[in-house]
Amino acid sequence: MPLSANAFGSLELKNVGRSFGGHDALVDLNLTIRAGEFIALLGPSGCGKSTALNCLAGLLPLTHGQILIDDKRVDVLPSEKRDFGMVFQNYALFPHLTVEKNVAFGLQMRNRPRAEISRRVKEAIALVKLEEHAKKLPGQLSGGQQQRVAIARAIVIEPRLVLMDEPLSNLDAKLRLEMRTEIRRLHQSLGLTTIYVTHDQEEALSLADRLVVLREGHVQQVGTPAELHDNPANWHVADFMGYRNLLDLKVVSVSGSSAKVEGNGLLLNATMVQPAAAGDEVRVAIRPHDLVVAREGQPTEGRNTFEATVSVVEYQGREFAVGVNTSTGKNLFVHSEYAPTPGETVRLVLDPARALVYRTSLAAVSAEEQELLQVRG
Ligand code: ATP
């Protein structure tokens, strides 16, 4: 399918903001998106994801800022003049039109010649593998198939940008996984610049080239999946990226980017992501996968080790998700390669590099402080 998707160099959001009454739903969103990139907007309910997408789509006017494609303002254009394809959570198909006619709609609105419409509709339907269902009405299709129709309808117009708002959230777990792969396949084969809204971090990590994490309308971090997964910028992002263990501890001493922290009956060697000094109260974030039940004889040199009591064990295929209590009763989420017994005392191992130290406040760290930390590290 010929595509105009790469017909621009970059899409730029400059200080984009939107308020409702006195409430700021989105504040100063700054982002430059390259043609062909897949960007996920990620965050908990109410963080401003849909507001950002609707501002891009032209469904909501901006309160502040500009949206530019190759230095030309697009935020001043009405929605239909932006040449963007949209896919919504609720499919938003015309129930009385067949699959073919739903897909053809955008091209008809653009007054394309009939032969061209017919060819492009056929190509789009083949891309989402719905050839057998072309003559059916949406009500005769499964949720996953309906979402494929919505995707075909968005891409058939050869959009400059595809906007997707939680497109998989109405599907069951198995179908979500299938459609996720399908969306990735389509993106890889068509190279469509895509902005995808989700509250599901796994979905965002598996689909996107870069993620934008939002909280209460403010960008918390922009980065690749690996950057966000391994090095969240603050404890909120860490929490959202699956660092289920958040411990409020006190810094005992600092050396370079390493810190010794204590509290909850623990004394741990950890790594500072945000700078801290001896005596500071900090929040230490640890992924369950990095806090592991040690096996007999396992070498633990250079690692933190401490004992805890098993409270609950969950089977997860090849390994076990285990809940434990520390000596002071603090509940922790850990992993184990074998099934320990509730009540059993286990030994946990934790690499200091994977115990990340953050400030408890979410105030931004200054560039000078960050530089200092890197130099000391
Ligand atoms: P969800 O995942 O629940 O859809 P979201 O991250 O997409 O959440 P938004 O829908 O962008 O969040 O909402 C951001 C904030 O703006 C919320 O506090 C919401 O209540 C508010 N908001 C959104 N739309 C409106 C509106 N039309 N009028 C008033 N407030 C709104």
Tab-separated table of C-alpha atoms and ligand atoms in Angstrom:
chain	number	residue	atom	x	y	z
A	1	MET	CA	0.000	0.000	0.000
A	2	PRO	CA	1.548	3.348	-0.898
A	3	LEU	CA	1.736	5.497	2.181
A	4	SER	CA	2.083	9.166	2.822
A	5	ALA	CA	2.998	8.358	6.420
A	6	ASN	CA	6.618	9.259	5.990
A	7	ALA	CA	5.738	12.406	4.099
A	8	PHE	CA	6.815	14.513	7.060
A	9	GLY	CA	10.088	14.823	8.919
A	10	SER	CA	8.873	15.462	12.428
A	11	LEU	CA	5.844	16.250	14.506
A	12	GLU	CA	6.449	18.656	17.338
A	13	LEU	CA	4.363	19.352	20.407
A	14	LYS	CA	5.419	22.606	22.030
A	15	ASN	CA	4.164	23.394	25.550
A	16	VAL	CA	0.847	21.763	24.727
A	17	GLY	CA	-1.654	22.272	27.526
A	18	ARG	CA	-5.353	21.868	28.116
A	19	SER	CA	-7.458	22.958	31.099
A	20	PHE	CA	-11.099	22.313	31.919
A	21	GLY	CA	-12.466	25.162	33.985
A	22	GLY	CA	-9.632	25.823	36.402
A	23	HIS	CA	-8.342	22.236	36.270
A	24	ASP	CA	-5.148	21.511	34.306
A	25	ALA	CA	-5.673	18.182	32.545
A	26	LEU	CA	-2.423	18.486	30.568
A	27	VAL	CA	0.513	20.816	31.289
A	28	ASP	CA	3.419	21.737	29.005
A	29	LEU	CA	3.702	18.589	26.919
A	30	ASN	CA	6.884	18.936	24.870
A	31	LEU	CA	7.732	16.150	22.469
A	32	THR	CA	9.306	15.742	19.046
A	33	ILE	CA	8.175	12.655	17.181
A	34	ARG	CA	10.059	11.365	14.154
A	35	ALA	CA	8.211	9.956	11.165
A	36	GLY	CA	7.638	6.222	11.604
A	37	GLU	CA	7.966	6.259	15.400
A	38	PHE	CA	5.568	4.409	17.672
A	39	ILE	CA	4.967	6.482	20.807
A	40	ALA	CA	2.953	5.274	23.803
A	41	LEU	CA	1.328	7.738	26.188
A	42	LEU	CA	1.183	5.877	29.466
A	43	GLY	CA	-0.194	6.621	32.901
A	44	PRO	CA	-2.953	5.896	35.392
A	45	SER	CA	-6.568	6.875	34.882
A	46	GLY	CA	-7.061	10.653	34.794
A	47	CYS	CA	-3.392	11.492	34.055
A	48	GLY	CA	-4.249	13.327	30.824
A	49	LYS	CA	-3.514	10.696	28.149
A	50	SER	CA	-6.812	10.970	26.290
A	51	THR	CA	-6.729	14.742	26.606
A	52	ALA	CA	-3.324	14.762	24.863
A	53	LEU	CA	-4.587	12.463	22.110
A	54	ASN	CA	-7.785	14.455	21.596
A	55	CYS	CA	-5.763	17.680	21.370
A	56	LEU	CA	-3.637	16.038	18.667
A	57	ALA	CA	-6.702	14.753	16.855
A	58	GLY	CA	-8.326	18.177	16.852
A	59	LEU	CA	-11.274	16.967	18.942
A	60	LEU	CA	-10.237	19.379	21.734
A	61	PRO	CA	-8.797	22.846	21.218
A	62	LEU	CA	-5.525	23.572	23.052
A	63	THR	CA	-5.478	26.002	25.947
A	64	HIS	CA	-1.719	26.562	25.461
A	65	GLY	CA	1.013	25.666	23.031
A	66	GLN	CA	1.339	24.564	19.451
A	67	ILE	CA	1.427	21.381	17.384
A	68	LEU	CA	3.642	21.554	14.308
A	69	ILE	CA	4.414	19.223	11.450
A	70	ASP	CA	7.672	20.230	9.751
A	71	ASP	CA	7.342	23.673	11.340
A	72	LYS	CA	3.774	24.199	10.053
A	73	ARG	CA	1.016	24.661	12.640
A	74	VAL	CA	-1.554	21.860	12.589
A	75	ASP	CA	-3.360	22.755	15.815
A	76	VAL	CA	-5.118	25.546	13.903
A	77	LEU	CA	-6.552	23.030	11.399
A	78	PRO	CA	-9.945	21.381	11.910
A	79	SER	CA	-9.799	17.680	12.719
A	80	GLU	CA	-10.670	16.479	9.193
A	81	LYS	CA	-7.898	18.589	7.615
A	82	ARG	CA	-5.143	17.054	9.737
A	83	ASP	CA	-5.043	13.738	7.826
A	84	PHE	CA	-4.824	11.669	10.983
A	85	GLY	CA	-6.402	8.212	11.419
A	86	MET	CA	-8.132	7.470	14.730
A	87	VAL	CA	-8.818	4.145	16.482
A	88	PHE	CA	-10.935	4.272	19.641
A	89	GLN	CA	-11.564	1.865	22.485
A	90	ASN	CA	-15.229	1.403	21.520
A	91	TYR	CA	-14.430	0.793	17.770
A	92	ALA	CA	-16.911	3.580	16.745
A	93	LEU	CA	-17.980	1.699	13.591
A	94	PHE	CA	-21.181	2.480	11.658
A	95	PRO	CA	-23.436	-0.437	12.680
A	96	HIS	CA	-25.614	-0.293	9.544
A	97	LEU	CA	-22.678	-0.370	7.107
A	98	THR	CA	-20.769	-3.482	6.039
A	99	VAL	CA	-17.070	-3.874	6.834
A	100	GLU	CA	-16.223	-2.738	3.287
A	101	LYS	CA	-18.406	0.321	3.538
A	102	ASN	CA	-17.070	1.260	6.957
A	103	VAL	CA	-13.539	1.090	5.588
A	104	ALA	CA	-14.497	3.010	2.425
A	105	PHE	CA	-16.146	5.854	4.349
A	106	GLY	CA	-13.093	8.097	4.784
A	107	LEU	CA	-12.120	7.793	1.138
A	108	GLN	CA	-15.669	8.619	0.012
A	109	MET	CA	-15.606	11.710	2.220
A	110	ARG	CA	-12.424	12.689	0.412
A	111	ASN	CA	-14.164	12.181	-2.973
A	112	ARG	CA	-11.658	9.633	-4.250
A	113	PRO	CA	-12.529	7.950	-7.576
A	114	ARG	CA	-14.595	4.779	-7.225
A	115	ALA	CA	-11.944	2.420	-8.679
A	116	GLU	CA	-9.301	3.790	-6.307
A	117	ILE	CA	-11.642	3.388	-3.317
A	118	SER	CA	-12.356	-0.191	-4.262
A	119	ARG	CA	-8.649	-1.025	-4.630
A	120	ARG	CA	-7.551	0.677	-1.403
A	121	VAL	CA	-10.403	-0.803	0.653
A	122	LYS	CA	-9.464	-4.276	-0.578
A	123	GLU	CA	-5.816	-3.721	0.331
A	124	ALA	CA	-6.658	-2.410	3.813
A	125	ILE	CA	-9.033	-5.303	4.501
A	126	ALA	CA	-6.368	-7.776	3.398
A	127	LEU	CA	-3.809	-6.107	5.686
A	128	VAL	CA	-5.981	-6.733	8.734
A	129	LYS	CA	-6.914	-10.214	7.424
A	130	LEU	CA	-10.666	-9.676	7.167
A	131	GLU	CA	-11.211	-10.706	3.516
A	132	GLU	CA	-13.783	-13.330	4.489
A	133	HIS	CA	-15.811	-10.823	6.486
A	134	ALA	CA	-15.903	-7.900	4.051
A	135	LYS	CA	-19.649	-8.150	3.433
A	136	LYS	CA	-20.671	-8.546	7.077
A	137	LEU	CA	-22.075	-5.926	9.427
A	138	PRO	CA	-20.047	-5.000	12.555
A	139	GLY	CA	-22.660	-6.692	14.780
A	140	GLN	CA	-21.812	-10.025	13.117
A	141	LEU	CA	-18.133	-9.771	14.114
A	142	SER	CA	-16.179	-10.490	17.311
A	143	GLY	CA	-14.647	-7.623	19.309
A	144	GLY	CA	-11.199	-8.329	17.876
A	145	GLN	CA	-12.545	-8.387	14.329
A	146	GLN	CA	-14.395	-5.108	14.893
A	147	GLN	CA	-11.198	-3.513	16.137
A	148	ARG	CA	-9.462	-4.755	12.958
A	149	VAL	CA	-12.129	-2.974	10.924
A	150	ALA	CA	-11.477	0.200	12.924
A	151	ILE	CA	-7.748	-0.144	12.221
A	152	ALA	CA	-8.362	-0.744	8.490
A	153	ARG	CA	-10.606	2.320	8.424
A	154	ALA	CA	-7.876	4.422	10.042
A	155	ILE	CA	-5.038	3.291	7.762
A	156	VAL	CA	-6.943	3.249	4.459
A	157	ILE	CA	-6.825	7.045	4.243
A	158	GLU	CA	-3.010	6.815	4.300
A	159	PRO	CA	-2.814	9.080	7.332
A	160	ARG	CA	0.187	11.141	8.317
A	161	LEU	CA	-0.341	9.938	11.867
A	162	VAL	CA	-2.372	7.182	13.521
A	163	LEU	CA	-3.858	7.924	16.951
A	164	MET	CA	-5.040	4.989	19.064
A	165	ASP	CA	-6.899	5.425	22.359
A	166	GLU	CA	-6.819	2.194	24.430
A	167	PRO	CA	-7.785	0.157	21.340
A	168	LEU	CA	-7.447	-3.202	23.103
A	169	SER	CA	-9.135	-2.523	26.412
A	170	ASN	CA	-12.486	-4.021	25.414
A	171	LEU	CA	-10.940	-7.332	24.378
A	172	ASP	CA	-10.330	-10.405	26.501
A	173	ALA	CA	-6.780	-11.265	27.604
A	174	LYS	CA	-5.998	-13.713	24.777
A	175	LEU	CA	-7.336	-11.445	22.047
A	176	ARG	CA	-5.464	-8.480	23.500
A	177	LEU	CA	-2.208	-10.343	23.060
A	178	GLU	CA	-3.090	-11.376	19.504
A	179	MET	CA	-4.121	-7.850	18.524
A	180	ARG	CA	-1.034	-6.404	20.171
A	181	THR	CA	1.137	-8.518	17.892
A	182	GLU	CA	-1.064	-7.542	14.956
A	183	ILE	CA	-0.644	-3.824	15.670
A	184	ARG	CA	3.119	-4.274	15.993
A	185	ARG	CA	3.195	-6.216	12.690
A	186	LEU	CA	1.205	-3.513	10.902
A	187	HIS	CA	3.427	-0.811	12.323
A	188	GLN	CA	6.572	-2.622	11.281
A	189	SER	CA	5.335	-3.320	7.772
A	190	LEU	CA	3.729	0.081	7.095
A	191	GLY	CA	5.981	2.309	9.200
A	192	LEU	CA	3.015	4.444	10.213
A	193	THR	CA	3.791	7.114	12.771
A	194	THR	CA	1.609	6.101	15.688
A	195	ILE	CA	0.628	7.584	19.040
A	196	TYR	CA	-0.959	5.028	21.310
A	197	VAL	CA	-2.690	5.703	24.625
A	198	THR	CA	-2.736	2.989	27.279
A	199	HIS	CA	-2.667	2.512	31.037
A	200	ASP	CA	-1.090	-0.941	30.568
A	201	GLN	CA	2.680	-0.734	31.007
A	202	GLU	CA	3.282	-4.173	29.484
A	203	GLU	CA	1.368	-3.197	26.364
A	204	ALA	CA	3.296	0.071	26.098
A	205	LEU	CA	6.670	-1.629	26.640
A	206	SER	CA	5.992	-4.280	24.019
A	207	LEU	CA	4.649	-1.932	21.333
A	208	ALA	CA	6.383	1.405	21.549
A	209	ASP	CA	9.716	2.770	20.374
A	210	ARG	CA	9.402	5.442	23.072
A	211	LEU	CA	7.103	5.912	26.037
A	212	VAL	CA	5.828	9.099	27.619
A	213	VAL	CA	4.746	8.607	31.233
A	214	LEU	CA	2.200	11.123	32.500
A	215	ARG	CA	0.969	11.899	36.000
A	216	GLU	CA	-1.651	14.492	36.832
A	217	GLY	CA	-1.142	16.160	33.453
A	218	HIS	CA	2.653	16.411	33.789
A	219	VAL	CA	5.244	14.418	31.848
A	220	GLN	CA	7.306	12.333	34.260
A	221	GLN	CA	9.687	10.672	31.826
A	222	VAL	CA	10.204	10.114	28.112
A	223	GLY	CA	12.352	7.177	27.064
A	224	THR	CA	12.782	3.860	25.328
A	225	PRO	CA	11.175	0.780	26.899
A	226	ALA	CA	14.579	-0.320	28.261
A	227	GLU	CA	15.282	3.107	29.794
A	228	LEU	CA	11.945	3.201	31.570
A	229	HIS	CA	12.094	-0.429	32.617
A	230	ASP	CA	15.634	-0.269	34.019
A	231	ASN	CA	15.958	3.344	35.163
A	232	PRO	CA	12.719	5.051	36.085
A	233	ALA	CA	13.308	8.781	36.683
A	234	ASN	CA	11.296	9.032	39.920
A	235	TRP	CA	9.486	6.697	42.303
A	236	HIS	CA	6.148	7.340	40.645
A	237	VAL	CA	7.435	6.045	37.285
A	238	ALA	CA	9.111	3.156	39.127
A	239	ASP	CA	5.815	2.300	40.799
A	240	PHE	CA	4.048	2.419	37.471
A	241	MET	CA	6.721	0.303	35.754
A	242	GLY	CA	6.241	-2.608	38.150
A	243	TYR	CA	8.664	-1.798	40.992
A	244	ARG	CA	6.134	-3.160	43.457
A	245	ASN	CA	8.385	-2.857	46.480
A	246	LEU	CA	8.586	0.771	47.614
A	247	LEU	CA	10.400	1.081	50.945
A	248	ASP	CA	10.656	4.298	52.941
A	249	LEU	CA	14.177	4.150	54.365
A	250	LYS	CA	16.852	6.479	55.727
A	251	VAL	CA	20.263	7.123	54.161
A	252	VAL	CA	23.109	6.078	56.472
A	253	SER	CA	26.019	6.977	54.201
A	254	VAL	CA	26.786	7.868	50.613
A	255	SER	CA	29.735	6.994	48.357
A	256	GLY	CA	29.628	8.080	44.709
A	257	SER	CA	26.219	7.008	43.428
A	258	SER	CA	25.971	4.234	46.061
A	259	ALA	CA	24.087	4.657	49.306
A	260	LYS	CA	23.666	2.579	52.429
A	261	VAL	CA	20.026	2.762	53.543
A	262	GLU	CA	18.240	1.406	56.593
A	263	GLY	CA	14.776	0.922	58.043
A	264	ASN	CA	12.107	-1.795	58.355
A	265	GLY	CA	14.763	-3.970	60.003
A	266	LEU	CA	16.913	-3.847	56.846
A	267	LEU	CA	20.312	-2.410	56.031
A	268	LEU	CA	20.844	-2.345	52.275
A	269	ASN	CA	23.411	-1.216	49.756
A	270	ALA	CA	21.527	0.651	47.043
A	271	THR	CA	22.044	2.896	44.024
A	272	MET	CA	20.937	6.510	43.859
A	273	VAL	CA	18.913	7.555	40.848
A	274	GLN	CA	18.166	10.873	42.525
A	275	PRO	CA	20.830	12.431	44.749
A	276	ALA	CA	20.544	12.086	48.518
A	277	ALA	CA	22.719	12.737	51.585
A	278	ALA	CA	23.261	10.897	54.883
A	279	GLY	CA	20.213	11.387	57.115
A	280	ASP	CA	17.755	11.901	54.203
A	281	GLU	CA	14.464	9.989	54.134
A	282	VAL	CA	14.268	8.253	50.744
A	283	ARG	CA	12.082	5.809	48.865
A	284	VAL	CA	13.796	2.674	47.576
A	285	ALA	CA	12.186	0.915	44.622
A	286	ILE	CA	12.789	-2.785	43.907
A	287	ARG	CA	11.214	-5.023	41.286
A	288	PRO	CA	9.957	-8.394	42.532
A	289	HIS	CA	12.134	-10.018	39.833
A	290	ASP	CA	15.245	-8.454	41.385
A	291	LEU	CA	14.482	-9.661	44.921
A	292	VAL	CA	15.012	-13.385	44.685
A	293	VAL	CA	14.736	-16.315	47.076
A	294	ALA	CA	18.256	-17.781	47.293
A	295	ARG	CA	18.793	-21.484	46.686
A	296	GLU	CA	21.053	-23.639	48.910
A	297	GLY	CA	24.681	-22.795	48.335
A	298	GLN	CA	23.965	-19.908	45.943
A	299	PRO	CA	26.895	-17.428	46.061
A	300	THR	CA	25.754	-14.046	47.401
A	301	GLU	CA	29.009	-12.076	47.316
A	302	GLY	CA	28.542	-8.353	46.664
A	303	ARG	CA	24.778	-8.677	47.082
A	304	ASN	CA	22.411	-7.698	49.835
A	305	THR	CA	20.989	-10.677	51.682
A	306	PHE	CA	18.379	-10.828	54.417
A	307	GLU	CA	15.835	-13.225	55.832
A	308	ALA	CA	12.065	-13.031	55.571
A	309	THR	CA	9.059	-15.258	56.248
A	310	VAL	CA	6.947	-16.564	53.388
A	311	SER	CA	3.292	-15.478	53.587
A	312	VAL	CA	1.874	-16.443	50.192
A	313	VAL	CA	3.039	-18.344	47.096
A	314	GLU	CA	1.605	-17.939	43.598
A	315	TYR	CA	2.451	-20.254	40.712
A	316	GLN	CA	3.444	-18.352	37.576
A	317	GLY	CA	4.434	-20.944	35.018
A	318	ARG	CA	8.209	-21.391	35.301
A	319	GLU	CA	8.613	-19.500	38.568
A	320	PHE	CA	6.786	-18.375	41.678
A	321	ALA	CA	5.614	-14.969	42.842
A	322	VAL	CA	6.064	-14.963	46.599
A	323	GLY	CA	4.846	-12.611	49.320
A	324	VAL	CA	7.147	-12.382	52.332
A	325	ASN	CA	7.291	-10.439	55.601
A	326	THR	CA	10.482	-8.893	56.953
A	327	SER	CA	11.358	-9.129	60.659
A	328	THR	CA	9.395	-5.894	61.233
A	329	GLY	CA	6.365	-7.204	59.346
A	330	LYS	CA	6.913	-5.213	56.141
A	331	ASN	CA	5.306	-7.030	53.223
A	332	LEU	CA	7.508	-7.554	50.143
A	333	PHE	CA	6.905	-9.080	46.711
A	334	VAL	CA	9.697	-11.411	45.615
A	335	HIS	CA	10.452	-14.175	43.100
A	336	SER	CA	11.509	-17.745	43.520
A	337	GLU	CA	12.536	-20.528	41.162
A	338	TYR	CA	11.076	-23.131	43.537
A	339	ALA	CA	7.882	-23.163	45.613
A	340	PRO	CA	8.647	-22.240	49.224
A	341	THR	CA	6.112	-23.098	51.931
A	342	PRO	CA	4.091	-20.430	53.743
A	343	GLY	CA	5.628	-19.904	57.198
A	344	GLU	CA	9.093	-20.926	55.971
A	345	THR	CA	12.056	-18.570	56.559
A	346	VAL	CA	13.840	-17.814	53.283
A	347	ARG	CA	16.984	-15.933	52.393
A	348	LEU	CA	16.576	-13.132	49.837
A	349	VAL	CA	19.244	-11.813	47.495
A	350	LEU	CA	19.298	-8.341	45.974
A	351	ASP	CA	21.886	-6.736	43.715
A	352	PRO	CA	22.655	-3.193	45.018
A	353	ALA	CA	22.386	-1.947	41.407
A	354	ARG	CA	18.714	-2.982	41.403
A	355	ALA	CA	17.685	-1.223	44.621
A	356	LEU	CA	16.979	2.272	43.323
A	357	VAL	CA	17.008	5.269	45.648
A	358	TYR	CA	14.558	8.119	45.009
A	359	ARG	CA	13.405	11.220	46.760
A	360	THR	CA	10.042	10.849	48.374
A	361	SER	CA	8.866	14.103	46.799
A	362	LEU	CA	8.279	14.106	43.060
A	363	ALA	CA	9.992	17.481	42.606
A	364	ALA	CA	12.282	17.444	39.589
A	365	VAL	CA	15.983	16.911	40.177
A	366	SER	CA	18.116	19.781	38.899
A	367	ALA	CA	20.515	19.150	36.027
A	368	GLU	CA	23.435	20.102	38.320
A	369	GLU	CA	22.436	17.511	40.924
A	370	GLN	CA	22.073	14.827	38.260
A	371	GLU	CA	25.447	15.685	36.771
A	372	LEU	CA	27.048	15.542	40.209
A	373	LEU	CA	25.591	12.085	40.723
A	374	GLN	CA	26.951	10.890	37.385
A	375	VAL	CA	30.408	12.283	38.163
A	376	ARG	CA	30.392	10.685	41.632
A	377	GLY	CA	29.120	7.404	40.200
B	1	ATP	P1	-8.506	7.390	31.458
B	1	ATP	O1	-7.411	6.383	31.347
B	1	ATP	O2	-9.380	7.165	32.649
B	1	ATP	O3	-9.224	7.635	30.181
B	1	ATP	P2	-6.854	9.720	30.980
B	1	ATP	O4	-5.435	9.597	31.446
B	1	ATP	O5	-7.091	9.531	29.543
B	1	ATP	O6	-7.762	8.787	31.859
B	1	ATP	P3	-8.122	12.258	30.652
B	1	ATP	O7	-9.396	11.715	30.124
B	1	ATP	O8	-7.203	12.904	29.689
B	1	ATP	O9	-7.334	11.149	31.478
B	1	ATP	O10	-8.484	13.280	31.832
B	1	ATP	C1	-7.490	14.085	32.479
B	1	ATP	C2	-8.179	14.963	33.509
B	1	ATP	O11	-9.038	15.907	32.869
B	1	ATP	C3	-9.060	14.193	34.474
B	1	ATP	O12	-8.938	14.781	35.741
B	1	ATP	C4	-10.466	14.385	33.916
B	1	ATP	O13	-11.413	14.361	34.948
B	1	ATP	C5	-10.366	15.776	33.288
B	1	ATP	N1	-11.252	15.902	32.106
B	1	ATP	C6	-11.156	15.193	30.955
B	1	ATP	N2	-12.098	15.575	30.081
B	1	ATP	C7	-12.837	16.542	30.694
B	1	ATP	C8	-13.959	17.355	30.310
B	1	ATP	N3	-14.514	17.219	29.101
B	1	ATP	N4	-14.433	18.231	31.214
B	1	ATP	C9	-13.867	18.375	32.431
B	1	ATP	N5	-12.798	17.665	32.850
B	1	ATP	C10	-12.273	16.755	32.002
